[in-house]
Short mmCIF file of C-alpha atoms in Angstrom, two decimals:
data_model
loop_
_atom_site.label_atom_id
_atom_site.label_comp_id
_atom_site.label_asym_id
_atom_site.label_seq_id
_atom_site.Cartn_x
_atom_site.Cartn_y
_atom_site.Cartn_z
CA GLN A 1 284.88 109.93 84.31
CA ASN A 2 282.21 107.29 84.52
CA ILE A 3 278.60 108.44 84.15
CA ILE A 4 277.47 105.56 86.37
CA ASP A 5 279.04 107.33 89.36
CA TYR A 6 276.55 110.19 88.96
CA LEU A 7 273.40 108.06 88.59
CA PRO A 8 272.57 107.95 92.33
CA ARG A 9 272.20 111.76 92.26
CA LEU A 10 269.95 111.73 89.21
CA ASN A 11 266.47 112.99 90.14
CA GLN A 12 264.76 112.52 86.82
CA PHE A 13 265.65 110.59 83.69
CA GLN A 14 263.70 111.00 80.46
CA PHE A 15 264.18 108.46 77.72
CA ASN A 16 262.63 106.82 74.69
CA ILE A 17 263.90 103.38 73.64
CA ARG A 18 262.47 101.47 70.71
CA SER A 19 264.01 98.17 69.64
CA THR A 20 263.15 95.44 67.17
CA MET A 21 264.33 91.85 67.06
CA LEU A 22 263.99 88.92 64.72
CA LEU A 23 262.07 86.02 66.23
CA LYS A 24 264.18 83.07 65.12
CA ASN A 25 263.29 80.00 67.19
CA GLN A 26 263.06 82.05 70.38
CA ILE A 27 261.00 80.38 73.06
CA ASP A 28 261.46 82.70 76.04
CA LEU A 29 260.41 86.16 74.86
CA PRO A 30 260.18 89.12 77.27
CA SER A 31 256.74 90.34 78.31
CA ASN A 32 255.60 93.81 79.39
CA GLU A 33 255.88 92.61 82.99
CA ASP A 34 259.50 91.49 82.44
CA ILE A 35 260.40 94.89 81.01
CA GLN A 36 258.61 96.79 83.79
CA TYR A 37 260.47 94.75 86.40
CA THR A 38 263.85 95.87 85.03
CA PHE A 39 262.86 99.47 85.84
CA LYS A 40 261.61 98.79 89.39
CA ASP A 41 264.31 101.03 90.89
CA PHE A 42 263.24 104.09 88.86
CA LEU A 43 261.11 105.46 91.68
CA ASN A 44 260.88 109.06 90.43
CA ASN A 45 259.82 108.11 86.91
CA LYS A 46 256.70 106.59 85.43
CA ILE A 47 257.97 104.03 82.92
CA ILE A 48 255.71 102.72 80.16
CA SER A 49 256.52 99.65 78.10
CA CYS A 50 254.74 98.14 75.16
CA VAL A 51 255.82 94.80 73.69
CA ASN A 52 254.47 93.55 70.36
CA TYR A 53 255.10 90.32 68.49
CA PHE A 54 254.42 90.31 64.77
CA LEU A 55 254.51 86.62 63.89
CA GLU A 56 253.81 87.09 60.16
CA ASN A 57 257.02 89.14 59.91
CA ASN A 58 258.91 87.08 62.53
CA GLN A 59 259.61 90.27 64.41
CA GLY A 60 259.27 91.57 67.94
CA GLN A 61 259.13 95.21 68.94
CA CYS A 62 259.66 96.80 72.32
CA HIS A 63 258.99 100.45 73.12
CA ILE A 64 259.99 101.76 76.55
CA TYR A 65 259.73 105.39 77.55
CA SER A 66 259.46 107.72 80.48
CA TYR A 67 256.11 109.44 80.94
CA PRO A 68 255.26 112.21 80.35
CA TYR A 69 256.52 111.60 76.83
CA THR A 70 258.39 114.59 75.43
CA MET A 71 259.35 113.38 71.95
CA ARG A 72 257.70 114.78 68.80
CA ARG A 73 257.19 111.36 67.14
CA TYR A 74 255.57 108.14 68.25
CA GLU A 75 256.12 105.31 65.78
CA ASN A 76 254.62 101.88 65.10
CA ILE A 77 251.71 102.03 67.51
CA ALA A 78 249.82 98.73 67.62
CA ASN A 79 246.44 97.71 69.00
CA ASN A 80 247.82 97.18 72.51
CA PHE A 81 248.83 100.85 72.78
CA PRO A 82 248.44 101.72 76.48
CA GLY A 83 247.01 105.20 75.84
CA GLY A 84 247.85 108.38 77.71
CA LEU A 85 248.07 112.03 76.75
CA PHE A 86 250.91 113.01 74.38
CA THR A 87 250.71 116.77 73.83
CA CYS A 88 254.24 117.05 72.39
CA VAL A 89 253.72 114.43 69.67
CA TYR A 90 252.99 115.73 66.16
CA GLU A 91 253.90 112.67 64.05
CA VAL A 92 252.29 109.27 64.56
CA SER A 93 252.55 105.98 62.70
CA LEU A 94 250.33 102.95 63.28
CA TYR A 95 251.35 99.38 62.45
CA ASP A 96 249.84 96.02 63.27
CA GLU A 97 249.11 92.60 61.82
CA HIS A 98 245.63 92.73 63.37
CA PRO A 99 242.91 95.13 62.19
CA PHE A 100 242.48 98.58 63.68
CA GLU A 101 238.85 99.17 64.64
CA HIS A 102 237.01 102.47 65.02
CA GLU A 103 237.44 102.51 68.82
CA PHE A 104 241.23 102.30 68.35
CA PHE A 105 241.17 105.47 66.22
CA ILE A 106 239.15 107.22 68.95
CA ARG A 107 241.92 106.35 71.44
CA ILE A 108 244.58 107.62 69.02
CA GLN A 109 242.75 110.93 68.51
CA LYS A 110 242.33 111.44 72.27
CA SER A 111 245.96 110.51 73.00
CA PHE A 112 247.47 112.76 70.32
CA PRO A 113 245.31 115.91 70.21
CA PHE A 114 247.91 117.96 68.27
CA MET A 115 248.84 115.29 65.72
CA LYS A 116 249.79 116.80 62.35
CA ARG A 117 251.00 113.69 60.51
CA LEU A 118 249.48 110.20 60.59
CA ALA A 119 250.69 107.13 58.69
CA ILE A 120 248.80 103.83 58.75
CA ILE A 121 250.45 100.55 57.83
CA ASN A 122 247.92 97.74 58.07
CA LYS A 123 246.75 95.37 55.33
CA LYS A 124 244.05 93.64 57.44
CA ALA A 125 240.37 94.40 56.85
CA GLN A 126 238.38 95.83 59.75
CA LYS A 127 235.98 93.38 61.41
CA TYR A 128 233.41 95.91 62.66
CA LYS A 129 233.01 98.49 59.92
CA GLN A 130 229.52 99.97 59.89
CA ARG A 131 227.88 99.95 63.29
CA LYS A 132 228.60 98.86 66.80
CA LYS A 133 226.12 97.32 69.20
CA LEU A 134 225.76 99.07 72.50
CA LYS A 135 223.26 97.69 75.03
CA ASN A 136 221.41 95.85 72.24
CA ILE A 137 220.78 99.10 70.35
CA ASN A 138 222.42 99.77 66.99
CA GLN A 139 224.08 103.17 67.15
CA ASP A 140 226.10 105.08 64.63
CA LEU A 141 229.82 105.23 65.26
CA PHE A 142 231.23 108.31 66.94
CA VAL A 143 232.68 110.69 64.31
CA ILE A 144 236.37 111.29 65.04
CA LYS A 145 237.74 114.80 64.52
CA TYR A 146 241.43 115.33 63.75
CA SER A 147 241.61 119.12 64.09
CA HIS A 148 245.34 119.61 63.44
CA LEU A 149 246.05 116.90 60.86
CA LYS A 150 248.02 118.16 57.85
CA ARG A 151 249.28 114.91 56.29
CA LEU A 152 247.56 111.50 56.08
CA ILE A 153 249.53 108.58 54.65
CA LEU A 154 247.46 105.56 53.62
CA ASP A 155 249.57 104.07 50.82
CA GLU A 156 250.23 100.89 52.86
CA ALA A 157 246.71 100.59 54.29
CA HIS A 158 243.77 98.32 53.51
CA ASP A 159 240.80 99.90 51.71
CA ASP A 160 238.87 99.94 55.01
CA TYR A 161 241.24 102.56 56.45
CA VAL A 162 240.96 104.71 53.34
CA GLU A 163 237.19 104.54 53.86
CA GLN A 164 237.57 105.16 57.61
CA PHE A 165 239.31 108.48 56.97
CA LEU A 166 237.57 109.71 53.84
CA LEU A 167 233.92 109.17 54.79
CA ASP A 168 232.55 112.04 56.84
CA THR A 169 230.30 109.60 58.73
CA LYS A 170 233.39 108.18 60.49
CA THR A 171 236.05 110.87 60.46
CA CYS A 172 236.17 114.66 60.20
CA LEU A 173 239.37 116.02 58.67
CA PRO A 174 240.32 119.69 58.34
CA TYR A 175 240.54 121.30 54.90
CA GLY A 176 243.88 121.16 53.15
CA VAL A 177 245.07 117.74 54.36
CA ASP A 178 247.77 116.22 52.15
CA LEU A 179 246.58 112.69 51.33
CA TYR A 180 248.96 109.94 50.27
CA VAL A 181 247.04 106.94 48.94
CA ASP A 182 247.34 104.67 45.93
CA TYR A 183 244.97 105.35 43.05
CA LYS A 184 243.25 101.91 42.93
CA PRO A 185 242.11 101.80 46.58
CA LEU A 186 240.94 105.41 46.33
CA LYS A 187 238.95 104.57 43.20
CA ARG A 188 237.37 101.50 44.89
CA VAL A 189 236.44 103.30 48.11
CA THR A 190 234.91 106.27 46.30
CA TYR A 191 233.02 104.07 43.79
CA ASN A 192 235.00 105.45 40.86
CA PHE A 193 235.03 108.95 42.44
CA LYS A 194 231.21 109.19 42.60
CA ARG A 195 230.76 108.69 46.35
#
């Protein structure tokens, strides 16, 4: 029998769709609004879409899912991540061609409070590393606490992200975190292991 015949009786539909495409001479690329419009008839579901274009890699990525999100993994989060609360997610990966700033990591920590594994893929240096200006007063950055993190993967990350996670002035990690990072960036960030 055809599953389409049963769709009118479907009360709730949970899904997670992630697709990538090569951007070869494409002029008319779909936007978040275009994607949202295709789901206009899903009245009983909150549908989230996130479209990213990575021009350096000639690649587009589209992630569409029903919310609340019930999957255990959330992959390739970029700077335009819409946020939300994802209590079922334990594994997260971040990827972008633009730098991740401290405020982005605050959003990630708040969105994934039970995250156990985090991988960062980003070769771009942060623009605002030390302090942020708030109402013309220099203030220290908010220290981010990752209470449940067990594995941190930084082997494809710029030195700034190694520093972001290893300096206790920016991030607080629990004891016993497995760290995956190349030797040279670790040596640079820690000033030859003396910092």
